Amino acid sequence: MEIISKEEYKKLCKDYKTITNGQHYILKLTESGTCLVPVIVK
């Protein structure tokens, strides 16, 4: 999992982030297209 700071998480548009079952996710471009990637917010 990727680790991002609270400030970076706050800067993201609300359309690019979500919380599901207490886990933070961000929308990110990967090799296979865009997908929700789980992150740890510190």
Short mmCIF file of C-alpha atoms in Angstrom, two decimals:
data_model
loop_
_atom_site.label_atom_id
_atom_site.label_comp_id
_atom_site.label_asym_id
_atom_site.label_seq_id
_atom_site.Cartn_x
_atom_site.Cartn_y
_atom_site.Cartn_z
CA MET A 1 0.00 0.00 0.00
CA GLU A 2 1.07 3.52 -0.73
CA ILE A 3 1.55 5.98 2.14
CA ILE A 4 0.46 9.61 1.69
CA SER A 5 0.29 12.52 4.11
CA LYS A 6 -2.95 14.07 5.35
CA GLU A 7 -2.11 17.26 3.44
CA GLU A 8 -1.72 15.36 0.14
CA TYR A 9 -5.00 13.54 0.78
CA LYS A 10 -6.82 16.83 1.49
CA LYS A 11 -5.47 18.38 -1.74
CA LEU A 12 -7.09 15.67 -3.88
CA CYS A 13 -10.45 16.46 -5.44
CA LYS A 14 -13.33 14.63 -3.73
CA ASP A 15 -14.02 12.83 -7.03
CA TYR A 16 -10.62 11.06 -6.79
CA LYS A 17 -10.89 9.67 -3.25
CA THR A 18 -13.25 7.51 -1.21
CA ILE A 19 -13.44 5.56 2.02
CA THR A 20 -14.84 2.02 1.97
CA ASN A 21 -15.11 -0.02 5.19
CA GLY A 22 -12.66 2.36 6.89
CA GLN A 23 -9.99 1.98 4.15
CA HIS A 24 -8.94 5.08 2.19
CA TYR A 25 -8.73 4.74 -1.62
CA ILE A 26 -7.56 7.14 -4.33
CA LEU A 27 -8.19 6.98 -8.05
CA LYS A 28 -4.88 6.45 -9.79
CA LEU A 29 -3.65 5.74 -13.32
CA THR A 30 -2.03 2.29 -13.51
CA GLU A 31 -0.73 0.12 -16.34
CA SER A 32 -4.17 -1.43 -16.84
CA GLY A 33 -6.08 1.89 -16.67
CA THR A 34 -7.51 3.87 -13.79
CA CYS A 35 -8.44 2.08 -10.58
CA LEU A 36 -9.00 2.69 -6.89
CA VAL A 37 -5.73 2.10 -5.06
CA PRO A 38 -5.73 1.58 -1.28
CA VAL A 39 -3.57 4.07 0.65
CA ILE A 40 -2.47 4.69 4.22
CA VAL A 41 -2.98 8.29 5.36
CA LYS A 42 -0.42 9.47 7.91
#
